[in-house]
Coordinates of N, CA and C in Angstrom, one line a residue:
M223 N -42.7 207.6 62.2 CA -41.5 206.9 62.2 C -41.4 205.9 61.1
K224 N -40.2 205.8 60.5 CA -40.0 204.9 59.3 C -40.0 203.5 59.8
T225 N -40.7 202.6 59.1 CA -40.6 201.2 59.4 C -39.4 200.6 58.8
L226 N -38.7 199.8 59.5 CA -37.5 199.1 59.0 C -37.8 197.6 59.0
H227 N -37.5 196.9 57.9 CA -37.7 195.5 57.8 C -36.3 194.8 57.8
F228 N -36.0 194.0 58.7 CA -34.8 193.3 58.8 C -34.9 191.8 58.3
L229 N -33.9 191.3 57.7 CA -33.7 189.9 57.5 C -32.5 189.5 58.3
V230 N -32.6 188.7 59.3 CA -31.5 188.3 60.2 C -31.1 186.9 59.8
I231 N -29.8 186.8 59.4 CA -29.3 185.5 59.0 C -28.2 185.0 59.9
G232 N -28.3 183.8 60.3 CA -27.3 183.2 61.2 C -27.5 181.7 61.4
K233 N -26.7 181.1 62.2 CA -26.8 179.6 62.4 C -27.2 179.2 63.8
N234 N -27.2 180.2 64.7 CA -27.5 179.8 66.1 C -29.0 180.3 66.4
Q235 N -29.9 179.4 66.5 CA -31.3 179.7 66.6 C -31.6 180.6 67.9
E236 N -30.9 180.3 69.0 CA -31.1 181.1 70.2 C -30.7 182.5 70.0
I237 N -29.6 182.7 69.3 CA -29.2 184.1 69.0 C -30.1 184.8 68.0
L238 N -30.6 184.0 67.0 CA -31.6 184.6 66.1 C -32.8 185.0 66.8
D239 N -33.3 184.2 67.7 CA -34.6 184.5 68.4 C -34.3 185.8 69.3
T240 N -33.2 185.9 69.9 CA -32.9 187.0 70.7 C -32.8 188.3 69.9
L241 N -32.1 188.2 68.7 CA -32.0 189.4 67.9 C -33.4 189.8 67.4
K242 N -34.3 188.9 67.0 CA -35.6 189.2 66.6 C -36.4 190.0 67.7
K243 N -36.2 189.5 69.0 CA -36.9 190.2 70.1 C -36.3 191.6 70.3
I244 N -35.0 191.7 70.2 CA -34.4 193.0 70.4 C -34.8 194.0 69.3
I245 N -34.8 193.5 68.0 CA -35.2 194.4 66.9 C -36.7 194.8 67.1
E246 N -37.5 193.8 67.3 CA -39.0 194.1 67.4 C -39.4 194.9 68.6
N247 N -38.4 195.1 69.6 CA -38.7 195.9 70.7 C -38.6 197.4 70.4
N248 N -38.2 197.7 69.2 CA -38.2 199.1 68.7 C -39.4 199.4 67.8
E249 N -40.0 200.5 68.1 CA -41.2 200.8 67.3 C -40.9 200.9 65.8
G250 N -41.7 200.2 65.1 CA -41.6 200.2 63.6 C -40.6 199.3 63.0
W251 N -39.9 198.5 63.8 CA -38.9 197.6 63.3 C -39.5 196.2 63.3
T252 N -39.3 195.5 62.2 CA -39.8 194.1 62.1 C -38.6 193.2 61.7
A253 N -38.7 191.9 62.0 CA -37.5 191.0 61.7 C -38.1 189.7 61.3
E254 N -37.5 189.2 60.2 CA -37.6 187.8 59.8 C -36.3 187.2 60.1
I255 N -36.3 186.0 60.7 CA -35.0 185.3 61.0 C -34.9 184.1 60.1
Q256 N -33.6 183.8 59.7 CA -33.4 182.7 58.8 C -32.0 182.1 59.0
S257 N -32.0 180.7 58.9 CA -30.7 180.0 59.0 C -30.3 179.4 57.7
D258 N -31.2 179.4 56.8 CA -31.0 178.7 55.5 C -30.5 179.8 54.5
E259 N -29.2 179.8 54.1 CA -28.7 180.8 53.2 C -29.4 180.8 51.9
N260 N -29.7 179.7 51.3 CA -30.3 179.6 50.0 C -31.7 180.3 50.0
F261 N -32.4 180.3 51.0 CA -33.7 180.9 51.1 C -33.6 182.4 51.0
C262 N -32.5 183.0 51.5 CA -32.3 184.4 51.7 C -32.4 185.2 50.4
Y263 N -31.8 184.7 49.3 CA -31.8 185.4 48.1 C -33.2 185.7 47.5
D264 N -34.0 184.7 47.5 CA -35.4 184.8 47.0 C -36.2 185.7 48.0
Y265 N -35.9 185.6 49.3 CA -36.7 186.4 50.2 C -36.3 187.9 50.0
I266 N -35.1 188.2 49.8 CA -34.7 189.6 49.6 C -35.3 190.1 48.3
K267 N -35.3 189.3 47.3 CA -35.8 189.8 46.0 C -37.3 190.0 46.1
N268 N -38.0 189.2 46.8 CA -39.5 189.2 46.8 C -40.2 189.9 47.9
N269 N -39.4 190.4 48.9 CA -40.0 191.1 50.0 C -39.3 192.4 50.3
T270 N -40.0 193.2 51.1 CA -39.3 194.5 51.5 C -38.3 194.1 52.6
V271 N -37.1 194.5 52.3 CA -36.0 194.3 53.2 C -35.1 195.5 53.2
D272 N -35.0 196.2 54.4 CA -34.1 197.4 54.5 C -32.7 197.0 54.9
I273 N -32.7 196.0 55.8 CA -31.4 195.7 56.4 C -31.3 194.1 56.5
V274 N -30.1 193.7 55.9 CA -29.8 192.3 56.1 C -28.7 192.3 57.3
L275 N -29.1 191.6 58.3 CA -28.2 191.5 59.5 C -27.6 190.2 59.6
L276 N -26.2 190.2 59.4 CA -25.5 188.9 59.4 C -25.0 188.6 60.8
S277 N -25.5 187.5 61.3 CA -25.2 187.0 62.7 C -24.1 186.0 62.6
S278 N -23.9 185.3 63.7 CA -22.8 184.3 63.8 C -23.0 183.0 63.1
G279 N -21.9 182.3 62.8 CA -22.0 181.0 62.2 C -22.0 180.9 60.7
L280 N -22.0 182.0 60.0 CA -22.0 182.0 58.6 C -20.7 181.9 57.9
E281 N -20.6 181.2 56.8 CA -19.3 181.1 56.1 C -18.9 182.4 55.4
D282 N -17.6 182.6 55.4 CA -17.1 183.9 54.7 C -17.6 184.0 53.3
D283 N -17.6 183.0 52.5 CA -18.1 183.0 51.1 C -19.5 183.5 51.0
F284 N -20.4 183.0 51.9 CA -21.8 183.4 51.9 C -21.9 184.9 52.2
E285 N -21.2 185.3 53.2 CA -21.2 186.7 53.6 C -20.8 187.6 52.5
K286 N -19.7 187.3 51.8 CA -19.3 188.1 50.6 C -20.3 188.0 49.5
D287 N -20.9 186.9 49.2 CA -21.9 186.7 48.2 C -23.2 187.5 48.5
I288 N -23.6 187.5 49.7 CA -24.9 188.2 50.0 C -24.7 189.7 49.9
K289 N -23.5 190.2 50.3 CA -23.2 191.6 50.2 C -23.2 192.0 48.7
I290 N -22.6 191.2 47.9 CA -22.5 191.6 46.4 C -23.9 191.5 45.9
F291 N -24.7 190.5 46.3 CA -26.1 190.4 45.8 C -26.9 191.6 46.2
C292 N -26.8 192.0 47.4 CA -27.6 193.2 47.9 C -27.2 194.5 47.2
A293 N -25.9 194.6 46.9 CA -25.4 195.8 46.3 C -25.9 195.9 44.8
G294 N -26.1 194.7 44.2 CA -26.6 194.7 42.8 C -28.1 194.8 42.6
L295 N -28.8 194.9 43.6 CA -30.3 195.0 43.5 C -30.7 196.4 43.1
D296 N -31.9 196.5 42.5 CA -32.5 197.8 42.1 C -33.0 198.5 43.3
K297 N -33.2 197.8 44.4 CA -33.7 198.5 45.6 C -32.5 198.5 46.6
E298 N -32.5 199.5 47.5 CA -31.4 199.7 48.4 C -31.6 198.8 49.6
V299 N -30.7 197.9 49.8 CA -30.7 197.0 51.0 C -29.3 197.1 51.7
K300 N -29.3 197.5 52.9 CA -28.1 197.7 53.7 C -27.7 196.4 54.4
V301 N -26.4 196.1 54.6 CA -26.0 194.9 55.2 C -25.2 195.3 56.4
I302 N -25.5 194.7 57.6 CA -24.7 194.9 58.8 C -24.1 193.6 59.2
D303 N -22.8 193.6 59.5 CA -22.1 192.4 60.1 C -22.3 192.6 61.6
H304 N -23.1 191.8 62.2 CA -23.4 191.9 63.7 C -23.0 190.6 64.4
Y305 N -22.1 190.7 65.3 CA -21.6 189.4 65.9 C -21.8 189.6 67.5
G306 N -22.7 190.4 67.9 CA -22.9 190.5 69.3 C -22.6 191.9 69.8
G307 N -22.8 192.1 71.1 CA -22.5 193.4 71.7 C -23.7 194.1 72.3
G308 N -24.8 193.5 72.2 CA -26.0 194.0 72.9 C -26.9 194.9 72.0
S309 N -28.0 195.3 72.6 CA -29.0 196.1 71.9 C -28.4 197.5 71.6
G310 N -27.6 198.0 72.4 CA -27.1 199.4 72.2 C -26.2 199.4 71.0
L311 N -25.3 198.4 70.8 CA -24.5 198.3 69.6 C -25.3 198.2 68.4
L312 N -26.3 197.3 68.4 CA -27.2 197.1 67.3 C -27.9 198.4 66.9
K313 N -28.4 199.2 67.8 CA -29.1 200.4 67.5 C -28.1 201.4 66.9
N314 N -26.9 201.5 67.4 CA -25.8 202.3 66.8 C -25.5 201.9 65.4
E315 N -25.4 200.6 65.1 CA -25.2 200.2 63.8 C -26.3 200.6 62.8
V316 N -27.5 200.5 63.3 CA -28.7 200.9 62.5 C -28.7 202.4 62.3
Y317 N -28.5 203.1 63.3 CA -28.6 204.6 63.2 C -27.4 205.1 62.4
S318 N -26.3 204.4 62.3 CA -25.2 204.9 61.4 C -25.6 204.8 60.0
L319 N -26.5 203.8 59.6 CA -27.0 203.7 58.3 C -28.2 204.5 58.0
F320 N -29.0 204.8 59.0 CA -30.2 205.6 58.9 C -30.2 206.7 60.0
P321 N -29.3 207.7 59.8 CA -29.1 208.8 60.8 C -30.4 209.6 61.1
N322 N -31.3 209.6 60.1 CA -32.6 210.4 60.3 C -33.5 209.7 61.3
L323 N -33.2 208.5 61.7 CA -34.1 207.8 62.7 C -33.8 208.1 64.1
Q324 N -32.6 208.7 64.4 CA -32.3 209.0 65.7 C -33.2 210.1 66.3
R325 N -33.6 209.9 67.5 CA -34.5 210.9 68.1 C -33.7 211.8 69.0

């Protein structure tokens, strides 16, 4: 199974903790959570990140900037706008980007 590395960005710590737990409940999926937008750019550049998951509380300008930043990288980093809906929705969002992961 392919390992997926997530960077989950948002402003609500309780939601970030829940998303980390949901993500890491899947075999081969790992998550780093972060509420500091400035930290995210260096983290993405210097670490393996397959998916940037945008959670609640972020400013529209940051969301636009991080998408442009990820699209301009030499490595492929997918971005998911995720504002809730449970683990089933999250899995569907991931599988739509990585259809080869579906069992």
